[in-house]
Coordinates of N, CA and C in Angstrom, one line a residue:
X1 N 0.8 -1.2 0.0 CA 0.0 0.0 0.0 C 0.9 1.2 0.0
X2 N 2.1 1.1 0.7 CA 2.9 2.4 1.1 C 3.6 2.8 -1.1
X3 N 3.7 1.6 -1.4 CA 4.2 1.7 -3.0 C 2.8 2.8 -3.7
X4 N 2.2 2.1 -3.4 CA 0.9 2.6 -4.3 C 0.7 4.4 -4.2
X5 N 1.0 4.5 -3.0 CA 0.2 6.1 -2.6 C 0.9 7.0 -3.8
X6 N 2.1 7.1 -3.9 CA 2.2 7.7 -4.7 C 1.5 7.8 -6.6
X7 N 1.3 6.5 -6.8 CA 0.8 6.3 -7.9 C -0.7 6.8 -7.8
X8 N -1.5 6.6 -7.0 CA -2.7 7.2 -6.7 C -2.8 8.3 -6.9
X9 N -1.5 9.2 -5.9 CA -1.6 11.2 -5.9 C -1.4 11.4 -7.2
X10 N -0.6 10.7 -7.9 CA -0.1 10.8 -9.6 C -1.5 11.5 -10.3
X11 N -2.2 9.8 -10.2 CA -3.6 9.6 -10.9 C -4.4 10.7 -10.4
X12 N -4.3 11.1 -9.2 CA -5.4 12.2 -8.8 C -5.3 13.3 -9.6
X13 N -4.0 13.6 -9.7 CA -3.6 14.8 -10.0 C -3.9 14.6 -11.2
X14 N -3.3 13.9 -11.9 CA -3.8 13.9 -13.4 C -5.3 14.2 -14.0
X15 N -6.4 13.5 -13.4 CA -7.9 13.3 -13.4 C -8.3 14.9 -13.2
X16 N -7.6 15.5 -12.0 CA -7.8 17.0 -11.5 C -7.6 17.6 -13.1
X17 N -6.6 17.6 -13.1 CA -6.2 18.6 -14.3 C -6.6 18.0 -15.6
X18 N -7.2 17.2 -16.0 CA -8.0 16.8 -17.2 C -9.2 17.7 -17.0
X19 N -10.1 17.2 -15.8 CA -11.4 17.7 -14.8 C -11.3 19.3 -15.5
X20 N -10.2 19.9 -15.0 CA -9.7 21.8 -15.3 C -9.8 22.1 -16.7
X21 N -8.9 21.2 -17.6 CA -8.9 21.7 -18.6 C -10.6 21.6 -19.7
X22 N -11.3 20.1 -19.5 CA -12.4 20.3 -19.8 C -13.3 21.2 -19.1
X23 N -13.2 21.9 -18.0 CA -14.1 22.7 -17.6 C -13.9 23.8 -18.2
X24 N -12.4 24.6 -18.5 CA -12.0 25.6 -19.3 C -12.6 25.5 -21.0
X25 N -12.4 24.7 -21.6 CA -12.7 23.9 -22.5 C -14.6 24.4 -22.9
X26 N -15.0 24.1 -21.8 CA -16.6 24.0 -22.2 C -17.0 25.4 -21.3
X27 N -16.4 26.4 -20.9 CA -16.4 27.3 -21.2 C -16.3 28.0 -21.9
X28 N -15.1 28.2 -22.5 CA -14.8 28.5 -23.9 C -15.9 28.0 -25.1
X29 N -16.2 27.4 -25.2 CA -17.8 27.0 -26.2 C -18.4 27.6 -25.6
X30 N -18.7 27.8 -24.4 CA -20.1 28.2 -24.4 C -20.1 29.9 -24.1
X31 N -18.7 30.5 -24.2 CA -18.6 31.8 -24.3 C -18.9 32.1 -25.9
X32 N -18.0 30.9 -26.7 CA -18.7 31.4 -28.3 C -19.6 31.6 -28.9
X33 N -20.5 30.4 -27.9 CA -21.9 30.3 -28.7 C -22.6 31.4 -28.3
X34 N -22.3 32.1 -27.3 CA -23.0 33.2 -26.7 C -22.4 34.7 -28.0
X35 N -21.0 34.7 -28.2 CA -20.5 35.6 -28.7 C -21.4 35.7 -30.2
X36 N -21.0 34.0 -31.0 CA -21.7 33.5 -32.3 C -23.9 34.7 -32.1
X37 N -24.3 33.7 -30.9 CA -25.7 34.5 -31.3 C -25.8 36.4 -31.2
X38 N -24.5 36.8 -30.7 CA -24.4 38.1 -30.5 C -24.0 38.7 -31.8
X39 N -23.2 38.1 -32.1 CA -22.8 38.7 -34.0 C -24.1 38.2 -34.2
X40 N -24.4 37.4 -34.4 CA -25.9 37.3 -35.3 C -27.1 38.4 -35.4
X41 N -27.2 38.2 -34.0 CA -28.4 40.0 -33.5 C -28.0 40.8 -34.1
X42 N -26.6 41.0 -34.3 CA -26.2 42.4 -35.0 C -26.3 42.6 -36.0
X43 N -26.2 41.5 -36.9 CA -26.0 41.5 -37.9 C -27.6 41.6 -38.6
X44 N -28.8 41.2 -37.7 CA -30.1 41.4 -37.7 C -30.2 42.3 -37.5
X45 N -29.5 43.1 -37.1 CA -29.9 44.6 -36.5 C -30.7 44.8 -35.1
X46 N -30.7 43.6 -34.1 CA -31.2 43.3 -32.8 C -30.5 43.7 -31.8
X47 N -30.0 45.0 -31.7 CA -28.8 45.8 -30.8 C -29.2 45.4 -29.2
X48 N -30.3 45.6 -28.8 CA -30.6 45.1 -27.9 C -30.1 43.6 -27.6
X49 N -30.6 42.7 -28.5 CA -30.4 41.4 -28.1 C -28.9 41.1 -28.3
X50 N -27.8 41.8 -29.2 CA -26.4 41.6 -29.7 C -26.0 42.1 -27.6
X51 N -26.5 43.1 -27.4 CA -25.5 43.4 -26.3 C -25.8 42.4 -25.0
X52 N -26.7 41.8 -24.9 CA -27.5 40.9 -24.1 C -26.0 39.9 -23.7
X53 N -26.3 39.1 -25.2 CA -25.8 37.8 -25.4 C -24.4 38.4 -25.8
X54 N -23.4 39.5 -25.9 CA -22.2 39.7 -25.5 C -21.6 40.1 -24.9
X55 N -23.0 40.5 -23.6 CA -22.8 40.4 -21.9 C -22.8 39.6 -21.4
X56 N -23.5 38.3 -22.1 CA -23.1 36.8 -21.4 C -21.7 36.0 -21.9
X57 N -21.3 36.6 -23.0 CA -20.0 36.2 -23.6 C -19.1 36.9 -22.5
X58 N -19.1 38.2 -22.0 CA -18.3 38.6 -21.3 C -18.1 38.1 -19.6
X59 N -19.4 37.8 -19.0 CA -19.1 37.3 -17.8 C -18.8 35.6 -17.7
X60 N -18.6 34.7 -19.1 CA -17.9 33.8 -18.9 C -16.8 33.7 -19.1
X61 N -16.4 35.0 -20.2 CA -14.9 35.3 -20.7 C -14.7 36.6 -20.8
X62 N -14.0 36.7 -19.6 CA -14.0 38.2 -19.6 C -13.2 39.0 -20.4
X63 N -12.1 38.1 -21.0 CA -11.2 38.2 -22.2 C -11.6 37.8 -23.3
X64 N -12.7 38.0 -24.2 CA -13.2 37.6 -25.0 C -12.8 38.9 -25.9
X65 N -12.2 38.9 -26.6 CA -11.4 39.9 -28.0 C -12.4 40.2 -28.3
X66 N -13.1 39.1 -28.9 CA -14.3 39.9 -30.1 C -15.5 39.9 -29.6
X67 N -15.9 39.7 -28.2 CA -16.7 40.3 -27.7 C -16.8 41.5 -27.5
X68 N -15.5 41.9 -26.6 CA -15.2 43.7 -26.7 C -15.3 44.0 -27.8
X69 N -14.6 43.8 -28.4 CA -14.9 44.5 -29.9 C -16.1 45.0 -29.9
X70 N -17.5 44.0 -30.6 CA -18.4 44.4 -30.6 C -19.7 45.3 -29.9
X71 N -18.5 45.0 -28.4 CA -19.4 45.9 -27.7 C -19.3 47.3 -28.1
X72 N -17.8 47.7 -28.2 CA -17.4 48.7 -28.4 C -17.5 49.6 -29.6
X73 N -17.9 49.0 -30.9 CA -18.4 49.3 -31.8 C -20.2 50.0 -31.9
X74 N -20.9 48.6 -31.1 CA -21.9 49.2 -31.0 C -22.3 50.6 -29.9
X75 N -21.6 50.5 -28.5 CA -21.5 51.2 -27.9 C -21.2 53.0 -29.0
X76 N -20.1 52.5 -29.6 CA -19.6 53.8 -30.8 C -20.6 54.1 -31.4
X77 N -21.2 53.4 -32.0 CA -22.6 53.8 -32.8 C -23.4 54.3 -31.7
X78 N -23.8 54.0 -30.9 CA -24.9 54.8 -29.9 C -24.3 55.8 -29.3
X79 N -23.5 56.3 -29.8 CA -22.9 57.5 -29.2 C -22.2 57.4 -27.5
X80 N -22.4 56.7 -26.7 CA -21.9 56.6 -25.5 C -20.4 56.0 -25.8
X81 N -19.5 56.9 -25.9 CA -18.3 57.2 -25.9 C -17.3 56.5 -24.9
X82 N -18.0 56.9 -23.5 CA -16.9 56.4 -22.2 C -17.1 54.7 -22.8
X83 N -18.3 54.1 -22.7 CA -18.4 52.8 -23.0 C -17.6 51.9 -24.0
X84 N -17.6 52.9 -25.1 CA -17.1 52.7 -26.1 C -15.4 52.4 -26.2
X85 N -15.1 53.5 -25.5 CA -13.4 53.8 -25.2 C -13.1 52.3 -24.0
X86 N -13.9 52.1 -23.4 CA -13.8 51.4 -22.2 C -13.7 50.1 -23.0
X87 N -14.1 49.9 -23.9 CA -14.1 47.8 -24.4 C -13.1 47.6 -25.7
X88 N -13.1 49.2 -26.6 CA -11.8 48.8 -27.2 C -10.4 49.1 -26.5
X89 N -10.6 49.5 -25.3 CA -9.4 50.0 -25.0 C -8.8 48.3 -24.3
X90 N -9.9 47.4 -23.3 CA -9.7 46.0 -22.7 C -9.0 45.3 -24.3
X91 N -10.0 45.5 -25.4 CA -9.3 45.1 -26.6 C -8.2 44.9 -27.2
X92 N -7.5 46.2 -26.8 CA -6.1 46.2 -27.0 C -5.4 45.6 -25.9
X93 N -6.0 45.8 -24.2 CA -4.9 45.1 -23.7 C -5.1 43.5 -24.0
X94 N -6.1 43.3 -24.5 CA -6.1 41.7 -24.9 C -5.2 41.4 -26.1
X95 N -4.7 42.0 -27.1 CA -4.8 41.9 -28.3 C -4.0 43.2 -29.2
X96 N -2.7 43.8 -28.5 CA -2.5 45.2 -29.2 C -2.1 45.5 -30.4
X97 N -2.4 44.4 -31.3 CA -2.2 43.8 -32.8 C -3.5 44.2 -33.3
X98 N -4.4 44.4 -32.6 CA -5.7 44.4 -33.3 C -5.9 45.7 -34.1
X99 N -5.7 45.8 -35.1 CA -5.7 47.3 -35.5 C -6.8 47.9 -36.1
X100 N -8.0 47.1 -36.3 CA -9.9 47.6 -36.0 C -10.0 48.2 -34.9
X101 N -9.6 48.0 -33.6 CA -10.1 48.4 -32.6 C -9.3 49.7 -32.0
X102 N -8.2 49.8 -32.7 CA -7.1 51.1 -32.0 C -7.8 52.0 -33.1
X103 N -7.8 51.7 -34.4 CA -8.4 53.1 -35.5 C -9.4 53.4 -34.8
X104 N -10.6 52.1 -34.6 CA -11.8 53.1 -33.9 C -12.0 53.7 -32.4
X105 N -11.2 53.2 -31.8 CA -10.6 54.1 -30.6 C -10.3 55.3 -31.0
X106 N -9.4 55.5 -31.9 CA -8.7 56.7 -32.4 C -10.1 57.8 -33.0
X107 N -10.8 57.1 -33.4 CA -12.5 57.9 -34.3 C -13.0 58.1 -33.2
X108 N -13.5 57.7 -32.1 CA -13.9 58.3 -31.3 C -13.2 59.4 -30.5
X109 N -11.9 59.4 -30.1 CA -11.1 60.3 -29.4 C -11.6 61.9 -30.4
X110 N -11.7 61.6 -31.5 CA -11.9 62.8 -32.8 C -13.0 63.2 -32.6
X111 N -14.4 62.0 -32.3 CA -15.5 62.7 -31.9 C -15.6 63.4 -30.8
X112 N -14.7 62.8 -30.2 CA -14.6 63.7 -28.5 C -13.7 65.4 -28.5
X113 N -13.1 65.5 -29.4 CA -12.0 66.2 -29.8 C -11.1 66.4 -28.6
X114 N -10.7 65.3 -29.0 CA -9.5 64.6 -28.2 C -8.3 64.6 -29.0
X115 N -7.9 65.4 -29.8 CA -7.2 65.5 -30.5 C -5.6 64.3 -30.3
X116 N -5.3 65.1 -29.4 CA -3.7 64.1 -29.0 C -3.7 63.2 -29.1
X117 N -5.0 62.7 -28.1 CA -5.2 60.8 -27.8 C -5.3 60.3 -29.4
X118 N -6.4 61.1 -30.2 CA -6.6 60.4 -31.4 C -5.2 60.1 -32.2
X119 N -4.5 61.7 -32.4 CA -3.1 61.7 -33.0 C -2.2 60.2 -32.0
X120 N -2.7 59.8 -31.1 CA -1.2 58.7 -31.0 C -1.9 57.2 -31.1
X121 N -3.3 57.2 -31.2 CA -3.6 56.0 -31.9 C -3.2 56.0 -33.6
X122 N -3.6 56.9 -33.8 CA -3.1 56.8 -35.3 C -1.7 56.8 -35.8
X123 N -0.9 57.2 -35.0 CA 0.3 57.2 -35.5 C 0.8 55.9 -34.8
X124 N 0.2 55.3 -33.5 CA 1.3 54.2 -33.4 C 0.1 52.9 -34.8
X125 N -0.6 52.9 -35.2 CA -1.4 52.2 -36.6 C -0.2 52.1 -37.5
X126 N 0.5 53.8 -38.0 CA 1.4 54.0 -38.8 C 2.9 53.2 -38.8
X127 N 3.1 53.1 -37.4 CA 4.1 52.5 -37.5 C 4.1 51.0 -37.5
X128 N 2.6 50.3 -37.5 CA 2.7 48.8 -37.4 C 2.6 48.5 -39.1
X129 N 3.8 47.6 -39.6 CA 4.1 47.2 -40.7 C 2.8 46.7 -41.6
X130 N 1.8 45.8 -40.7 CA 1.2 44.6 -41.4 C -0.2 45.8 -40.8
X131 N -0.3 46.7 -40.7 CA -1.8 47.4 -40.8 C -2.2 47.5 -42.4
X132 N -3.5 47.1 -42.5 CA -3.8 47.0 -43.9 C -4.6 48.0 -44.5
X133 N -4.7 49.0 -43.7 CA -5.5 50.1 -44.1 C -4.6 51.8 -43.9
X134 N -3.5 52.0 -44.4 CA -2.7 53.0 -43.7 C -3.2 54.3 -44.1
X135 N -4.0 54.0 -45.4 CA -4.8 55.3 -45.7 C -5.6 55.9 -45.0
X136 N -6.6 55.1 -44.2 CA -7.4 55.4 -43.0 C -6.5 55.9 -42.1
X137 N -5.7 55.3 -41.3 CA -5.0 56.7 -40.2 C -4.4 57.7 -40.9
X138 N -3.9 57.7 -42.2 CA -3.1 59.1 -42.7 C -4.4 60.0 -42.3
X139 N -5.7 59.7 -43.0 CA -7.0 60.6 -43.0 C -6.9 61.1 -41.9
X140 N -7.3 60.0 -40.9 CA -7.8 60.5 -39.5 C -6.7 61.5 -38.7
X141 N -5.3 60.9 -39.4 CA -4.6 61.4 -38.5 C -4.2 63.2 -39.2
X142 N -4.8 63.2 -40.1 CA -4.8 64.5 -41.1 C -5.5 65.2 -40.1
X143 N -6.8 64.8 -40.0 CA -7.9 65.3 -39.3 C -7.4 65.9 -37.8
X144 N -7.1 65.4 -37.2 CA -6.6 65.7 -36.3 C -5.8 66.9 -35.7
X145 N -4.5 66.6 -36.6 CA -3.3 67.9 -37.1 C -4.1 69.1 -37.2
X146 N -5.1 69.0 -38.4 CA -5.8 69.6 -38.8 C -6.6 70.4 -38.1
X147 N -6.9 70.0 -37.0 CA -8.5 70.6 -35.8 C -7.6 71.3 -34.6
X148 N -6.0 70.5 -34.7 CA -5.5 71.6 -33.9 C -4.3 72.7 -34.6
X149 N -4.5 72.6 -36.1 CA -4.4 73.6 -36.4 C -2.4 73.8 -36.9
X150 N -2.3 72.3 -37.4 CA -1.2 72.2 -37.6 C -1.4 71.9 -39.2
X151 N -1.8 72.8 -39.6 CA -1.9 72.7 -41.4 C -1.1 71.6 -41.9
X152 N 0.7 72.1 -41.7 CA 1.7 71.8 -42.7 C 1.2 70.3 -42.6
X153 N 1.0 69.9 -41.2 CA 1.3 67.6 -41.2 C 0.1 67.6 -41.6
X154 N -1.2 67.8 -41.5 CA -2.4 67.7 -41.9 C -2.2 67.5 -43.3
X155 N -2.0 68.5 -44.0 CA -1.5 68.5 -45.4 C -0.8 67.0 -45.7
X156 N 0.3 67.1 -45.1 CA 1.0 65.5 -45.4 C 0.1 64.5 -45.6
X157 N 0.0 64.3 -44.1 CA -1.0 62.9 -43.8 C -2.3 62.9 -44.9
X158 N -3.0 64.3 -45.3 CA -3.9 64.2 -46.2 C -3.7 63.6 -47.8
X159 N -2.4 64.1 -47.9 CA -1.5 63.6 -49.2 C -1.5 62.0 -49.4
X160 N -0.7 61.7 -48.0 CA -0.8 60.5 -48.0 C -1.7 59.3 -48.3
X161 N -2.6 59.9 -47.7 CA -4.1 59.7 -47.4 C -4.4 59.1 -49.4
X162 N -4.5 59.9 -49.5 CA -4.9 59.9 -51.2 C -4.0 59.2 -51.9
X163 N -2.3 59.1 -51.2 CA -1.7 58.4 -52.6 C -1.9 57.2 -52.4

């Protein structure tokens, strides 16, 4: 018996940590399937029901990328801003590659005339190699320069923008 115990604590442990990872596991599904019917509402145009069901995406994954995202998108559309800033900002700490969610960070800072904030989302966009849209920050970041009145870079970035 004294041989065995350790073989036993082995097996325990092992069964635990299977036990953990399927419970992580079937979390994770059932945060998507929550995420999956929240893109769908949206995509029906059921803003109410999109934010429902990617409030239940969020309290089983609270790190759920494209949950925030979407919240924060729609949030942006409804004009509530703080909200807005608040799920793409989680977004980025999830994810600081995500460069959907720093441009429209950066669009809202513009609606806010937030000038600065907006100028350093857009400019750190510019410096990530593999952003696929650089014409959209030149714009925004034109815009920007622009509202506070720094013609000469506005002009650039506007150039840019276009070539």
């Amino acid at each position: 018996m004294q041989r065995l115990r350790p073989l036993i604590l082995a097996i325990a442990l092992l069964l635990s940590a299977c036990a953990g990872t399927q419970k992580t596991e079937d979390l994770n599904s059932k945060a998507d399937f929550h995420y999956k019917m929240a893109a769908g509402y949206f995509e029906s145009r059921e803003i109410a029901l999109a934010i429902k069901e990617a409030s239940a995406t969020l309290e089983i994954e609270p790190t759920h990328r494209d949950a925030h995202y979407l919240m924060g998108f729609i949030y942006h559309g409804r004009r509530d801003y703080t909200k807005a800033i608040r799920h793409y900002q989680q977004v980025l700490e999830i994810d600081p590659k995500y460069h959907f969610a720093r441009n429209n960070l950066g669009t809202v800072y513009l609606e806010l005339e937030r000038w600065d904030e907006a100028r350093d989302e857009f400019k750190a966009l510019l410096e990530e190699a593999l952003y696929p849209t650089p014409e959209l920050a030149h714009n925004n970041l034109g815009w920007a320069y622009y509202q506070k009145r720094d013609y000469d870079l506005a002009l650039e970035h506007f150039k840019m923008a276009a070539f």
